[in-house]
Each structure stands twice: as C-alpha cells, then as structure tokens.
Short mmCIF file of C-alpha atoms and ligand atoms in Angstrom, two decimals:
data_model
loop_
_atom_site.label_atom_id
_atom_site.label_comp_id
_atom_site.label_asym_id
_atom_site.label_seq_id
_atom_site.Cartn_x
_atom_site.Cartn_y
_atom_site.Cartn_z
CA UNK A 1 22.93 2.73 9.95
CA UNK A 2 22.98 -1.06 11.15
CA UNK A 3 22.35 -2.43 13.99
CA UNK A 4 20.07 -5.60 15.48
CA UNK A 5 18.86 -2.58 17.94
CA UNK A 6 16.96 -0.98 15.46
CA UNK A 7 13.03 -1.95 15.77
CA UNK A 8 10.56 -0.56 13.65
CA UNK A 9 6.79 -0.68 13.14
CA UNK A 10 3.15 -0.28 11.46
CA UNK A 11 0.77 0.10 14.25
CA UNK A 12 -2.46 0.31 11.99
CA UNK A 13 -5.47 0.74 13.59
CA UNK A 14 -8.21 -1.43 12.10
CA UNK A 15 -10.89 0.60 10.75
CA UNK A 16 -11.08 -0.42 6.88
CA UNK A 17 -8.54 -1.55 4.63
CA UNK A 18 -5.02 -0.87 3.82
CA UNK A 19 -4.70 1.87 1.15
CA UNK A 20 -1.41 2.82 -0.47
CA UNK A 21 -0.59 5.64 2.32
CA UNK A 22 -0.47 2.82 4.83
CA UNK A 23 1.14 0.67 3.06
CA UNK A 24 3.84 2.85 2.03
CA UNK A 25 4.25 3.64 5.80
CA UNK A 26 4.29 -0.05 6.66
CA UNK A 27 6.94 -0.91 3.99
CA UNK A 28 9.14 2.45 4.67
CA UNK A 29 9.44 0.72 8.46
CA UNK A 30 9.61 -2.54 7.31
CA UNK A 31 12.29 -1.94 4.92
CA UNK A 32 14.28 0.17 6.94
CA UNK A 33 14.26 -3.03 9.84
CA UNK A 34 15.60 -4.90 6.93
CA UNK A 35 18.49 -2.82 5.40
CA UNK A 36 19.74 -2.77 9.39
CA UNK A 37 19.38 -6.48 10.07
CA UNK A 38 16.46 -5.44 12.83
CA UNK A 39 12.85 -5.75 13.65
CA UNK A 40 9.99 -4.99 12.33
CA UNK A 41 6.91 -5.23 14.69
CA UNK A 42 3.54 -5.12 14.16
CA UNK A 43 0.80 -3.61 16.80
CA UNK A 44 -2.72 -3.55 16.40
CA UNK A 45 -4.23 -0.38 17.60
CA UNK A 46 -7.94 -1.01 17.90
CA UNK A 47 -8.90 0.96 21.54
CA UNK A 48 -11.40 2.62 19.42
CA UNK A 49 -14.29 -0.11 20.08
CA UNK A 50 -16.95 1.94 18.13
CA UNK A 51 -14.66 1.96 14.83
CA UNK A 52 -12.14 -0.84 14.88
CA UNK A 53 -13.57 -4.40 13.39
CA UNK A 54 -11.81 -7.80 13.68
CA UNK A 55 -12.50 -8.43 10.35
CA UNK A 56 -9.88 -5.51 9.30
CA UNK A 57 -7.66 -6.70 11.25
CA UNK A 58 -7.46 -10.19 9.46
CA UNK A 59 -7.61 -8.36 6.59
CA UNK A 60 -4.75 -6.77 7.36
CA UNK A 61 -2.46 -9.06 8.51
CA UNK A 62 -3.47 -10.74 5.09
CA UNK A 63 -2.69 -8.18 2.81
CA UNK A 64 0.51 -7.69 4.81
CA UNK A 65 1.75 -10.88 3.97
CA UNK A 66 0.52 -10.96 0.32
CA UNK A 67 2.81 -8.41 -0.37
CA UNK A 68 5.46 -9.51 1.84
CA UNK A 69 5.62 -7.61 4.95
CA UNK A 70 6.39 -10.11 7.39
CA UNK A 71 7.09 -9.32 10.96
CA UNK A 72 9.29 -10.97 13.63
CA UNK A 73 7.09 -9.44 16.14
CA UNK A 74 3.58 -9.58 16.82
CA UNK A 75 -0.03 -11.23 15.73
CA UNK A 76 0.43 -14.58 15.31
CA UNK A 77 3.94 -14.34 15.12
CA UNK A 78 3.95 -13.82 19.17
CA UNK A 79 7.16 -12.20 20.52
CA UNK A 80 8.75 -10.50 23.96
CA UNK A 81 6.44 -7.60 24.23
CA UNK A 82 3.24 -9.26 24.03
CA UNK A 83 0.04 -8.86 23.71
CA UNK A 84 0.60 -6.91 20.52
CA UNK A 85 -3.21 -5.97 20.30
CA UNK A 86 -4.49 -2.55 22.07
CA UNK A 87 -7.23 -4.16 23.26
CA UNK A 88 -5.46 -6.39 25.25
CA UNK A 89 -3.17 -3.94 27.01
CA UNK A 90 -6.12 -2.16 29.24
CA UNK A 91 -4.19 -3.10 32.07
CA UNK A 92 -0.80 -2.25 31.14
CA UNK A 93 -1.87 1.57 30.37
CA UNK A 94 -3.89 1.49 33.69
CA UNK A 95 -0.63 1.42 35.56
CA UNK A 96 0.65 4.43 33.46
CA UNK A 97 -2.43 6.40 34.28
CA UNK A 98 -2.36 5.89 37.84
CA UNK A 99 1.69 7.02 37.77
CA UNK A 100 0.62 10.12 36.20
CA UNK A 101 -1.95 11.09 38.71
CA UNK A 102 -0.55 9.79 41.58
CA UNK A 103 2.85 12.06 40.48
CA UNK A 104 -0.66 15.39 39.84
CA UNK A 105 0.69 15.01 36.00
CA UNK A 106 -2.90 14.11 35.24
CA UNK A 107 -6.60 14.91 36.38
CA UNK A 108 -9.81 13.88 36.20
CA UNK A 109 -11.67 16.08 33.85
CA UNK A 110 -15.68 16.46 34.43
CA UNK A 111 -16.37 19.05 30.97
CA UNK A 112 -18.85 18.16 28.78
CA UNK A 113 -18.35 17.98 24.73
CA UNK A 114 -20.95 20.94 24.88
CA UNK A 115 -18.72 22.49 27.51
CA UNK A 116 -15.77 21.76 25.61
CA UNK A 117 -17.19 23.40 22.65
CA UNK A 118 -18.86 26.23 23.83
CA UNK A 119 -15.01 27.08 25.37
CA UNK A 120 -13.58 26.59 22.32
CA UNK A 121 -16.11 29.26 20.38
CA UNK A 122 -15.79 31.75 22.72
CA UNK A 123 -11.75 31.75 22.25
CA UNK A 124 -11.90 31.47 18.42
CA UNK A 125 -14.16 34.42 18.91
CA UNK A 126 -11.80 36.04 20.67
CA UNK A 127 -8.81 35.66 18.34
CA UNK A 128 -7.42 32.91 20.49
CA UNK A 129 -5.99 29.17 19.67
CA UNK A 130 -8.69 27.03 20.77
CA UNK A 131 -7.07 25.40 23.88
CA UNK A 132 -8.42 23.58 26.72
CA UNK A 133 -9.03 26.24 29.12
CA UNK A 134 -8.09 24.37 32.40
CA UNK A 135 -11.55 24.17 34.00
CA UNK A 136 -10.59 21.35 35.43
CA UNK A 137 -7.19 21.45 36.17
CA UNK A 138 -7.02 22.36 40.01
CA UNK A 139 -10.56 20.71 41.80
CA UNK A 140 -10.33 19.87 44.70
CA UNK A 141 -10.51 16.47 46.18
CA UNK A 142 -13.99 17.20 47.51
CA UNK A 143 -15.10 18.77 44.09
CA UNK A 144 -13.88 15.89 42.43
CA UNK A 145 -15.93 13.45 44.34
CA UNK A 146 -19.05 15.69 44.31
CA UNK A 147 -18.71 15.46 40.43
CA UNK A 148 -18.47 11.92 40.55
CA UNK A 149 -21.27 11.67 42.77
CA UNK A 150 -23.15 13.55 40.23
CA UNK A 151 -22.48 10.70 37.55
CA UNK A 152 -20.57 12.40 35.58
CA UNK A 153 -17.96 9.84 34.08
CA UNK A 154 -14.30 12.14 33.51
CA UNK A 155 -11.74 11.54 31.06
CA UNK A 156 -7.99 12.03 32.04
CA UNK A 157 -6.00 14.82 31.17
CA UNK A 158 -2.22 15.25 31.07
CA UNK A 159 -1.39 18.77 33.22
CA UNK A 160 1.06 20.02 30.21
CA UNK A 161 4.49 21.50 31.64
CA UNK A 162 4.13 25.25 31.41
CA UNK A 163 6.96 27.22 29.72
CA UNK A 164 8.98 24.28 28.30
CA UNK A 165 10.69 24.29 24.62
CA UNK A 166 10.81 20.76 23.44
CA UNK A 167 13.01 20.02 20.79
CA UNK A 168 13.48 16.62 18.42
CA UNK A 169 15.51 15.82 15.31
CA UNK A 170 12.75 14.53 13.11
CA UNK A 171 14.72 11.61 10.80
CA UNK A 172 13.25 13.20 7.69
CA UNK A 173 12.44 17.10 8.41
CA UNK A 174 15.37 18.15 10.56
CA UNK A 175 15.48 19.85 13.90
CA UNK A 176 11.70 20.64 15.34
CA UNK A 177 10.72 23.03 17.78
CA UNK A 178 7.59 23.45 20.10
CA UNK A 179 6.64 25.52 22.95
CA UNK A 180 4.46 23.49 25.37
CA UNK A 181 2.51 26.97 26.02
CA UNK A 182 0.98 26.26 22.51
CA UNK A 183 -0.42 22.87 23.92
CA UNK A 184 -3.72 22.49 26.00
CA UNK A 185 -3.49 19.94 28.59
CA UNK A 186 -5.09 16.95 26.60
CA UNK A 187 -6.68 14.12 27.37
CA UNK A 188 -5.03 10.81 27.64
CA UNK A 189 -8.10 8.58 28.28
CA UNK A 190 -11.54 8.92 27.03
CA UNK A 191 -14.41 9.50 29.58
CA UNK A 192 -15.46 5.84 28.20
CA UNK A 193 -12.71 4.56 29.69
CA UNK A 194 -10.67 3.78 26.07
CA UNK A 195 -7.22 4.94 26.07
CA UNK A 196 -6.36 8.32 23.50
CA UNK A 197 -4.82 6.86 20.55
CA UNK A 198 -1.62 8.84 21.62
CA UNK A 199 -0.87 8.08 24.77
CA UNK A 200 -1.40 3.85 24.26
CA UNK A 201 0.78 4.85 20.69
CA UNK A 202 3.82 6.05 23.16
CA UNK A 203 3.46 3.89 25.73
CA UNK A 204 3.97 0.98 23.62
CA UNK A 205 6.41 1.67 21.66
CA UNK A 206 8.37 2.68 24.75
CA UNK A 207 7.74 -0.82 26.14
CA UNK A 208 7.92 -2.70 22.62
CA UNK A 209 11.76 -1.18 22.48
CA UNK A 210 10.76 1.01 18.90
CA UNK A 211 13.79 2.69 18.18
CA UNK A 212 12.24 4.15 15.08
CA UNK A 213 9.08 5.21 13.80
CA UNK A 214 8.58 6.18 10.50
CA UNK A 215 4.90 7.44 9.92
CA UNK A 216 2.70 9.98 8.31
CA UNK A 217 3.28 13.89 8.94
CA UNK A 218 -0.46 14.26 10.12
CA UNK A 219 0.82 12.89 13.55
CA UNK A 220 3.81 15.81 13.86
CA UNK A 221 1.30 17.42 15.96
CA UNK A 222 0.76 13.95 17.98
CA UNK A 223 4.33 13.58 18.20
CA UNK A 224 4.99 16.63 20.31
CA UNK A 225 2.19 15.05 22.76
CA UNK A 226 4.05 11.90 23.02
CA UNK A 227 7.32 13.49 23.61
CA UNK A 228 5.89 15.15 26.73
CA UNK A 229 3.92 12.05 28.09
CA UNK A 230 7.00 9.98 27.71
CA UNK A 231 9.35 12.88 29.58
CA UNK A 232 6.75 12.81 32.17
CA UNK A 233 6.35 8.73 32.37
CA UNK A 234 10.20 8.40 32.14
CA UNK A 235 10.59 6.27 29.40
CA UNK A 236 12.52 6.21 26.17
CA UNK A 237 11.29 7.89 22.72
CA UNK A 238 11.73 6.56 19.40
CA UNK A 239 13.39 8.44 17.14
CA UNK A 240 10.51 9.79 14.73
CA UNK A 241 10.31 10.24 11.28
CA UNK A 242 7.43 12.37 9.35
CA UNK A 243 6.61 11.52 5.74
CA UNK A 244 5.01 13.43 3.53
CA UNK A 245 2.14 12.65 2.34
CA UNK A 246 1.31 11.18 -0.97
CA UNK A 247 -0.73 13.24 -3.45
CA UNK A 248 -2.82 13.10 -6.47
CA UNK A 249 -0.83 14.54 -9.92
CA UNK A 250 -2.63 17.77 -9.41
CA UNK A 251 -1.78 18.01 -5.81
CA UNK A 252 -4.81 17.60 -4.35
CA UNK A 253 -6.29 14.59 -1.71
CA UNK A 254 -6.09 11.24 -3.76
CA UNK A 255 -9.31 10.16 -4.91
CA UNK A 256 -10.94 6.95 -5.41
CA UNK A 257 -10.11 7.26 -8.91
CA UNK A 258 -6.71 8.45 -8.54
CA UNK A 259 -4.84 6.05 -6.06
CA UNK A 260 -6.83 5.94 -3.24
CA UNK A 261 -7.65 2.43 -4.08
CA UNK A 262 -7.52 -0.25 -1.34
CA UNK A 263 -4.66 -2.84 -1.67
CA UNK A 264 -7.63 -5.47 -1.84
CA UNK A 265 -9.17 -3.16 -5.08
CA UNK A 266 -5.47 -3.32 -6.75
CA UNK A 267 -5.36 -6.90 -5.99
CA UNK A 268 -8.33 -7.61 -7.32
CA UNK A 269 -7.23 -5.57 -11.01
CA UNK A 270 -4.33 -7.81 -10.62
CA UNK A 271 -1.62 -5.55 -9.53
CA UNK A 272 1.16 -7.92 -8.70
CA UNK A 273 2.91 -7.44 -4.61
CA UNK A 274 6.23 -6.96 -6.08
CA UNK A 275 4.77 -4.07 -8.71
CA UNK A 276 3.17 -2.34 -5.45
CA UNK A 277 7.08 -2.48 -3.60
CA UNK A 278 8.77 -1.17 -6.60
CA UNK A 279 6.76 1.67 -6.59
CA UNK A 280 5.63 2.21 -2.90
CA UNK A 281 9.34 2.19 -2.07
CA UNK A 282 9.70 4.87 -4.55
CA UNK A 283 6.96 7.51 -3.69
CA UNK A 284 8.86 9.72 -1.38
CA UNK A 285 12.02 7.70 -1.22
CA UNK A 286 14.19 7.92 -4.19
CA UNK A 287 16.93 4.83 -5.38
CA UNK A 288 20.06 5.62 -7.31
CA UNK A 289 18.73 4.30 -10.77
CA UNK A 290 15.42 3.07 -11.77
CA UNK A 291 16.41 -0.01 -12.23
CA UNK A 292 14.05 -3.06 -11.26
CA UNK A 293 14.50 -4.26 -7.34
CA UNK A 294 13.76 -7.35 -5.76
CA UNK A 295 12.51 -7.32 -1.70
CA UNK A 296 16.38 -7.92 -0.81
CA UNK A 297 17.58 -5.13 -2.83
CA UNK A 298 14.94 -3.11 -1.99
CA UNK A 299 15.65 -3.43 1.89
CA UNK A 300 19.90 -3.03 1.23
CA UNK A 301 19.34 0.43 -0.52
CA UNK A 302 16.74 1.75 1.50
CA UNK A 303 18.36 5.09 3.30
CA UNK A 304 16.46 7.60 5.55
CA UNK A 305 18.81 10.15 4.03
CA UNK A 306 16.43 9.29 0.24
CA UNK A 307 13.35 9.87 2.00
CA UNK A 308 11.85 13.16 0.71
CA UNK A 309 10.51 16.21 2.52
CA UNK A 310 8.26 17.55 -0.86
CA UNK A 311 5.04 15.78 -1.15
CA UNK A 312 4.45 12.48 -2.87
CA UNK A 313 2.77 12.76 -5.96
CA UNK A 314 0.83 9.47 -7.04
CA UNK A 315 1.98 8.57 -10.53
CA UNK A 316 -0.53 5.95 -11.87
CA UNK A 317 1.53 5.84 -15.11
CA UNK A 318 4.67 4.49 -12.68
CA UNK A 319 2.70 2.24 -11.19
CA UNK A 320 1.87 0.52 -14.78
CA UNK A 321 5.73 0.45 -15.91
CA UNK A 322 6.00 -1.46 -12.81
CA UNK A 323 3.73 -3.76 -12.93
CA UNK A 324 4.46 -4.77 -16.42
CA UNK A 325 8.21 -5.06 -15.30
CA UNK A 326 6.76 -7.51 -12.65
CA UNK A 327 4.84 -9.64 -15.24
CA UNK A 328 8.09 -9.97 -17.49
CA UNK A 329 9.99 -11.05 -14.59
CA UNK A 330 7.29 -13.08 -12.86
CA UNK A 331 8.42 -17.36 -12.52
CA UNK A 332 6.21 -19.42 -14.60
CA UNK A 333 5.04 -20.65 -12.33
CA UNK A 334 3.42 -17.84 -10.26
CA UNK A 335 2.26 -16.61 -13.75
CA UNK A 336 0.11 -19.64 -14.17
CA UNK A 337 -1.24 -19.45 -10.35
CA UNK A 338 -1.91 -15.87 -11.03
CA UNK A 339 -3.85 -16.34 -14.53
CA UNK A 340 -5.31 -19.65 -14.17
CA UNK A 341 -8.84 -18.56 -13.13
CA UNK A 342 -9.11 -15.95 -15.95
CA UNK A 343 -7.79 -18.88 -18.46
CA UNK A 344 -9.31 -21.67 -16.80
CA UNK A 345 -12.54 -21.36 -19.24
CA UNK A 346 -10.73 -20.24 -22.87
CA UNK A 347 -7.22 -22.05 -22.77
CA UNK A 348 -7.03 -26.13 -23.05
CA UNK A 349 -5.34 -26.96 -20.02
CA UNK A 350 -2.72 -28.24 -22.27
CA UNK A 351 -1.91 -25.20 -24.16
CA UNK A 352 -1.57 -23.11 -20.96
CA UNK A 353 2.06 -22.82 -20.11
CA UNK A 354 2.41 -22.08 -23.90
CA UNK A 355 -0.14 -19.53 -23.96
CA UNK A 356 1.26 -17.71 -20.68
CA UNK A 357 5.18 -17.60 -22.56
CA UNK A 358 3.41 -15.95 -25.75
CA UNK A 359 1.25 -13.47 -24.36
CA UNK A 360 3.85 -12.41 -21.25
CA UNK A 361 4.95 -9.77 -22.70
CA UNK A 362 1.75 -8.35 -24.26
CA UNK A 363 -0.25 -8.24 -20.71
CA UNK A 364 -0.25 -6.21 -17.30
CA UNK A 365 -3.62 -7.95 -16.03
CA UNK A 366 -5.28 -11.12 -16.07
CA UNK A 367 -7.96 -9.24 -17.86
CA UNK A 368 -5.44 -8.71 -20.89
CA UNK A 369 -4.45 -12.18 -20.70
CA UNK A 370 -8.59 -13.42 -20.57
CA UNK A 371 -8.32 -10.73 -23.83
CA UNK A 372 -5.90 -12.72 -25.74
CA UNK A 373 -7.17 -16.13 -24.59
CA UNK A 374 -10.83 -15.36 -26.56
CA UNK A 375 -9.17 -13.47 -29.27
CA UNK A 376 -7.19 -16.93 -29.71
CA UNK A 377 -9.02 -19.63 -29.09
CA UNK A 378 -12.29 -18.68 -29.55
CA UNK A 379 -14.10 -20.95 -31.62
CA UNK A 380 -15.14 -18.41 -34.08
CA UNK A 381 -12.97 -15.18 -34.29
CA UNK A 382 -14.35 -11.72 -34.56
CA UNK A 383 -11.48 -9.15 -36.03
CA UNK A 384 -11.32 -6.19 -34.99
CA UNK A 385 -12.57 -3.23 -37.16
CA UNK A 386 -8.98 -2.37 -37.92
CA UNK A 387 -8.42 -6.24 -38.74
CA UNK A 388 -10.86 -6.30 -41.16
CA UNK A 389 -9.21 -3.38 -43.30
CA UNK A 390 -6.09 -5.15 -43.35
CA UNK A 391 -7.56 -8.61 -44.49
CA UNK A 392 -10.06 -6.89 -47.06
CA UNK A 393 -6.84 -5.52 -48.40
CA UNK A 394 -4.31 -8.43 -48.59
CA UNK A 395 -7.24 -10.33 -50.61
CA UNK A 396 -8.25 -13.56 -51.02
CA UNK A 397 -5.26 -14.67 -52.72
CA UNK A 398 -2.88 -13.15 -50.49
CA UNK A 399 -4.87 -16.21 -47.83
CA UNK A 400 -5.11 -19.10 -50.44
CA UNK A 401 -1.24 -18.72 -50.62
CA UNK A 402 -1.01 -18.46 -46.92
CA UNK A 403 -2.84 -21.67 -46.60
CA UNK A 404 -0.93 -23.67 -48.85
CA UNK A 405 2.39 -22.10 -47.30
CA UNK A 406 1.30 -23.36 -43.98
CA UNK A 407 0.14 -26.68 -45.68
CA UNK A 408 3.86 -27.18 -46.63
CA UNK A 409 5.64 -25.84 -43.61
CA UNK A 410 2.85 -26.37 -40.81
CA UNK A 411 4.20 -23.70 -37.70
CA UNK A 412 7.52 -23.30 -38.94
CA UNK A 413 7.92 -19.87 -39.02
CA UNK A 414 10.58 -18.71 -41.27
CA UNK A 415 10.26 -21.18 -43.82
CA UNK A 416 6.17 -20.24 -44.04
CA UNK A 417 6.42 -16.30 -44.56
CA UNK A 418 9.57 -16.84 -47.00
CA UNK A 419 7.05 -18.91 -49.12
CA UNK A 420 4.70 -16.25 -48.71
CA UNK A 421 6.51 -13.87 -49.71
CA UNK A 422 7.52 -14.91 -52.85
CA UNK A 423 4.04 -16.27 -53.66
CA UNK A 424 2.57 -13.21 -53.13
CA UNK A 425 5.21 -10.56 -53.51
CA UNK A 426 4.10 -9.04 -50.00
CA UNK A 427 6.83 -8.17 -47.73
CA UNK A 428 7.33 -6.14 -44.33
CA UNK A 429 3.75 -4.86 -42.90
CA UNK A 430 2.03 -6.16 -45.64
CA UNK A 431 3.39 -9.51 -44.95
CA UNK A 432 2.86 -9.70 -41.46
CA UNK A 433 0.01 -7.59 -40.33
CA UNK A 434 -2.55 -9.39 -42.76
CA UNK A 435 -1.59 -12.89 -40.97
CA UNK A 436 -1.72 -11.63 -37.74
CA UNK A 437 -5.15 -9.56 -38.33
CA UNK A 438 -6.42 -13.26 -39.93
CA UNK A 439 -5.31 -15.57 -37.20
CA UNK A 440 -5.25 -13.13 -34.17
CA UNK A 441 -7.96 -10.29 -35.01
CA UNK A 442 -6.16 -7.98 -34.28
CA UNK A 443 -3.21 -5.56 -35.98
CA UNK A 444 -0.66 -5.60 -33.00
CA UNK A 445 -0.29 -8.40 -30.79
CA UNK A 446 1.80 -11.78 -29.55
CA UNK A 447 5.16 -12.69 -31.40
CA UNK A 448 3.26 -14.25 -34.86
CA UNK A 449 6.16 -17.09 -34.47
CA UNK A 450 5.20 -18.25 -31.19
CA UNK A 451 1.43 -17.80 -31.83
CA UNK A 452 1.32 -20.13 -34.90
CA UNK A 453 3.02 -22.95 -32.78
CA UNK A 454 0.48 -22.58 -30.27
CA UNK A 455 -2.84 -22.73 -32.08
CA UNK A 456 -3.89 -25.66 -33.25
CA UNK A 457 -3.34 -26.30 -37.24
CA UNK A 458 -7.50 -26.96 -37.40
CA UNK A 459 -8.02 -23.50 -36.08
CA UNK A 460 -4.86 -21.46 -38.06
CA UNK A 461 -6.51 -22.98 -41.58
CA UNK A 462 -10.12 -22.13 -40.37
CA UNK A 463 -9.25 -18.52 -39.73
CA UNK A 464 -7.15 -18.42 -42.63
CA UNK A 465 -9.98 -19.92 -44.52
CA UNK A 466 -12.34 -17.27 -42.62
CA UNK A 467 -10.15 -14.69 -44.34
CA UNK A 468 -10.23 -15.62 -48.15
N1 LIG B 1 -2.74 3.76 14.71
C1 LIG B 1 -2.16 4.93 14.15
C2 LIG B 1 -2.66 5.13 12.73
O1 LIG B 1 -3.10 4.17 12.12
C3 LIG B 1 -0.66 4.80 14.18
C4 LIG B 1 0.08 6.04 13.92
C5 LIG B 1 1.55 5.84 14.09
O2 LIG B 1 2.15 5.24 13.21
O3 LIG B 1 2.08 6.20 15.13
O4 LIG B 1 -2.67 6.23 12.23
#
C-alpha cells in the first residue's frame, strides 16, 4: 500500500503518561504513514476537563519526539485541519449535534445516573443486556421543556437505527459483524456539556481526512458506535484496525513491574528511543529477520498484513537484547551526551571518550557505565569477593613480575602478558583473570588491552602494588 492519501494518527488523550501500549499504538500509525509516504497526525483528545492535564500533554508531545515520532500534522506543528486540540473544537461538534437533532437522530435525555442504574439492575436481573431502555427517546416537545424547566441539565443521545447489520473489514481481524439491535441508543454529549469521547473521536477524524486508524481492540466496541454516527452524519470512515493488546509473559494485565512502566520511567533507567522502536515495532508486528532496524527501515517494512491477531506478550528479556544492540551501535557522540552526567563525577574529562569506547560493549545503562567508572578510577579499589580469590591465588610474585613487565612495556599489551608469561609460567585464565581481578576488581569485564591504555600508569602500578 502507498499512497500520499494515507493519513494516520495517535489521538491520546492526556490523562498521565505514555506507557508502552500507547506508544506502540502511536508508532504502529506512525510507521505505517511512513512506509506509504503519508501523514501522520497528531490530536489531542482532552474533552474530559475533570481528567485531562496540560502538563500531560507537554509531556507527551515530549516523549513523542524523544523517541522520534514526529508529525506533519498537529500541536505545534499546525496544519489544514486545525485546531488539533479537543478542547478547542466545542464549536465544530456543536454543529454536528444540532444536524443530528434537527434530522430526530438525537434527543435530549433527562435520566439520572441513579435512573440509569436502577434500569440497568432491573434488566441484568432479568437476564437481559443492560441497554438503555429508551425512556427518553420519544418526549414530547412540551415534556422536554417541562424537564428543562425543572433544571434538569440532559445529555444527547444518538436514536440507534433499529434492525440494521453493519459490517467493516477490520485491517487486522477480518470481516466484523454487528447488529445495531445489540446497541442502546448512547449518548454523544455529556449532560455537562463535554462531548463523548466517541463521537468528537469520529467526527474528527472524518474532518482531519484519517484514512486509517490503527488502535487498541478495547475500542472494537467504540468502533461500531462510530460507524453508525458517521452513516448518520454523512461523512467518511477510516478504515480501522484493532490490535491486540500487549500482555505480561504469563498472560495476565502488565504490571508495574512487568512493562507497564511509563516511557518517562524507561527513560529515566536509560532505555535508549531507538531500543524502545526495535522492540515496540515488534510486539504484535513481526519483520522478516531479527535483524537490527533503523527508523527508515523500520517504516519501509512495516506491513498491516505482519500485524498479529494473538495477544502481545511483553518480553522484558527482548527489550534488553535491544537495547544493548542500541548501545553498540549508538554514535560517539550521543554515547557521551547520554553518559556524561553519570561520568561527569568519576571519569577525568579527558579520559572520557576513551572510557565510553572500552566499556561500550560491557553496558546497557548509564548505571553500568557509573559501575565501571568507580570500579576504574576510583582512587582506592575494592575487588570483588570473587577478585580477591583470584589475586590470593596468582600470589605476590605472580604481581612483582606484572609490575616489572609493565615497567618495561608500559600499556603495550602483547608485549606485557608475553613477558608475563614466561616470567611466571601462567598462561590462559590464569594469565589474564589475575590482572584483570588486580587492576579492574572484578573477574569479567572491559577488553584488558584497551583498559591498560586508559588508566593512568600511577594507578595500574598502585593496584598492582595493592595486589602483591
Ligand atoms: N483518546 C483515545 C484514547 O486515548 C483515542 C482512541 C483512538 O485511538 O481512537 O484511548
């Protein structure tokens, strides 16, 4: 599929943080603009007053962008269809309301939540779908205003065709059927005034040209709303796509502890944006090959026909391999940016860029990198337990030779553990792991080359020293 016609979106509603569902939903649309040459837009969706907070929302539109997620339309970025914020579209719905009523496809409804609840009791009692039960559905002008007249405030409700079969070709779960007889008439705006998330939902991205929306399959029930408001509004749908939702391993609800981090939690670990697409763009959408892929290749392989109907199961081990894939293949550059505050204290400001090459491939986090920074350039070195059983075991001599090896040959490598070697008659693990316990503290580590070129020669003979 290509096409400069295709527009997708992320129409988060800003209530709290982006967490990897919504993310994966935003990238899934954003990526699938990409691979067609389209648009992706973004909408704000914060008619719920009570809930929605403009400090999410710049939250959002941050963490969007940290990972990548640009759009060509909306916040900030401005665009044909604007405003692209609920809250400023009061007006815009207000004409689509007074369509619907003017046409009898919606009515004033004057129930009470206690009404409303009481109704819905009494059918569960009786076996029956809760529904709405129509109280409202045929007042009469003079009832109406009586109501009113009363106080009470109504909300809207759409009058739901009676006997229709709607059909749709979901993009991921095939052909879907409904009967509209299974629908209540439902309201459309709240007694408050604030439009129901659904109806502003279709509306807009009638108006905002969506060709396709790819979101989570908690809204397939939503979806079969929307179809029927837009039938009745005359106005285009989107073509719809319902993913499944992502899981913990056991198949349960993800859990703070399993995956339901916020992006601002994983950025704050240190998960790298790049780590987050690889493997966002793989929970529930499969590549051919699990081979690394930039943004760009991301976007040109992205298919609807790879998106998967089974459950996503969160996979924190894949979410590791990934981000150590993005360390190794991180620039310098934005290596240094991303570990200078948890170096800034440990590493001479000199020895940075050096430190960063040696430890790369031994670190996922800055926290592993603030690890090796202490364990090498603290001024006093602590070994580890396991450390100290290698050292104790090489023996003193085993160091005196080492110091006079590196006396002769200072950091160059080969040269140094040849001498060694034959000094001591040490060779393999014995050879190496004693040095690298002595100068590093610990048995597994950094390339030993690379790390005695970086420290300083006072330091290597104090910690060889340390170790006789
Ligand atoms: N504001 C809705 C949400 O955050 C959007 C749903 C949709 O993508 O249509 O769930």
């Amino acid at each position: 599929m290509t096409g400069k016609n295709v527009k997708t979106r992320f129409a988060p509603s800003p209530t709290g943080y982006l967490h990897l569902g919504n993310l994966r939903t935003a990238l899934f649309n954003a990526l699938l603009a990409r691979h067609c040459g389209g648009t992706f837009l973004l909408r704000i969706e914060d008619t719920d007053a009570e809930r929605s907070r403009p400090e999410y929302g710049a939250a959002l539109l941050e963490d969007l962008r940290w990972l990548g997620l640009d759009w060509q339309e909306g916040p900030e970025v401005g665009g044909p269809c604007a405003p692209y914020a609920q809250s400023a579209r009061t007006a815009v719905y207000a004409q689509y309301y007074q369509q619907l009523e003017a046409r009898g496809l919606a009515y004033p409804c004057f129930c009470s939540p206690e009404e409303l609840a009481l109704s819905r009791k009494l059918q569960r009692a009786a076996g029956q779908p809760p529904r709405y039960a129509g109280t409202c559905a045929h007042l009469s002008a003079a009832e109406q205003q009586a109501r009113r007249a009363a106080g009470l405030a109504p909300s809207l409700r759409f009058r739901v065709p009676a006997g229709r079969t709607i059909t749709f070709t979901d993009l991921i779960r095939g052909p879907q059927r409904f009967a509209s007889d299974d629908i209540g008439d439902f309201v459309i705006r709240r007694a408050d005034g604030a439009p129901q998330f659904f109806f502003a939902n279709a509306v807009d991205d009638a108006l905002m040209a969506v060709s396709h929306v790819l979101r989570g399959e908690d809204h397939l029930t939503n979806t079969t709303r929307q179809l029927l408001l837009l039938e009745a509004l005359d106005l285009p749908a989107p073509a719809y796509g319902h993913l499944a939702l992502i899981v913990a391993a056991g198949g349960g609800p993800l859990s703070k502890r399993e995956g339901d981090l916020s992006l601002r939690e994983l950025r704050t670990i240190g998960y790298r944006p790049e780590a987050l697409l690889n493997y966002l763009a793989r929970l529930g959408h499969s590549y051919p090959g699990d081979a690394w892929r930039d943004p760009a290749q991301l976007a040109a392989d992205f298919a609807l026909e790879r998106l998967g109907r089974a459950p996503a199961h969160y996979d924190p081990a894949q979410l590791l391999h990934w981000q150590a894939e993005a360390v190794q293949r991180a620039t310098p550059d934005a290596l240094s940016a991303w570990l200078e505050p948890a170096l800034r204290e440990q590493v001479p400001a000199a020895l940075q860029a050096d430190f960063i090459a040696t430890v790369r491939p031994n670190i996922r986090f800055p926290a592993d990198a603030a690890f090796w920074a202490e364990r090498l350039f603290a001024a006093e070195l602590c070994p580890s337990e396991d450390s100290r059983v290698v050292i104790a075991a090489a023996g003193p001599a085993f160091f005196h030779a080492a110091l006079e090896a590196y006396a002769a040959h200072g950091a160059a490598y080969q040269p140094l553990v040849e001498t060694l070697k034959q000094r001591t008659g040490a060779k393999g693990k014995a050879l190496f792991m004693p040095l690298r316990a002595a100068l590093t503290g610990e048995i597994h580590g950094p390339e030993l080359a690379r790390v005695l070129t970086l420290l300083p020669a006072d330091s290597i003979c104090r910690r060889l020293r340390a170790a006789c």
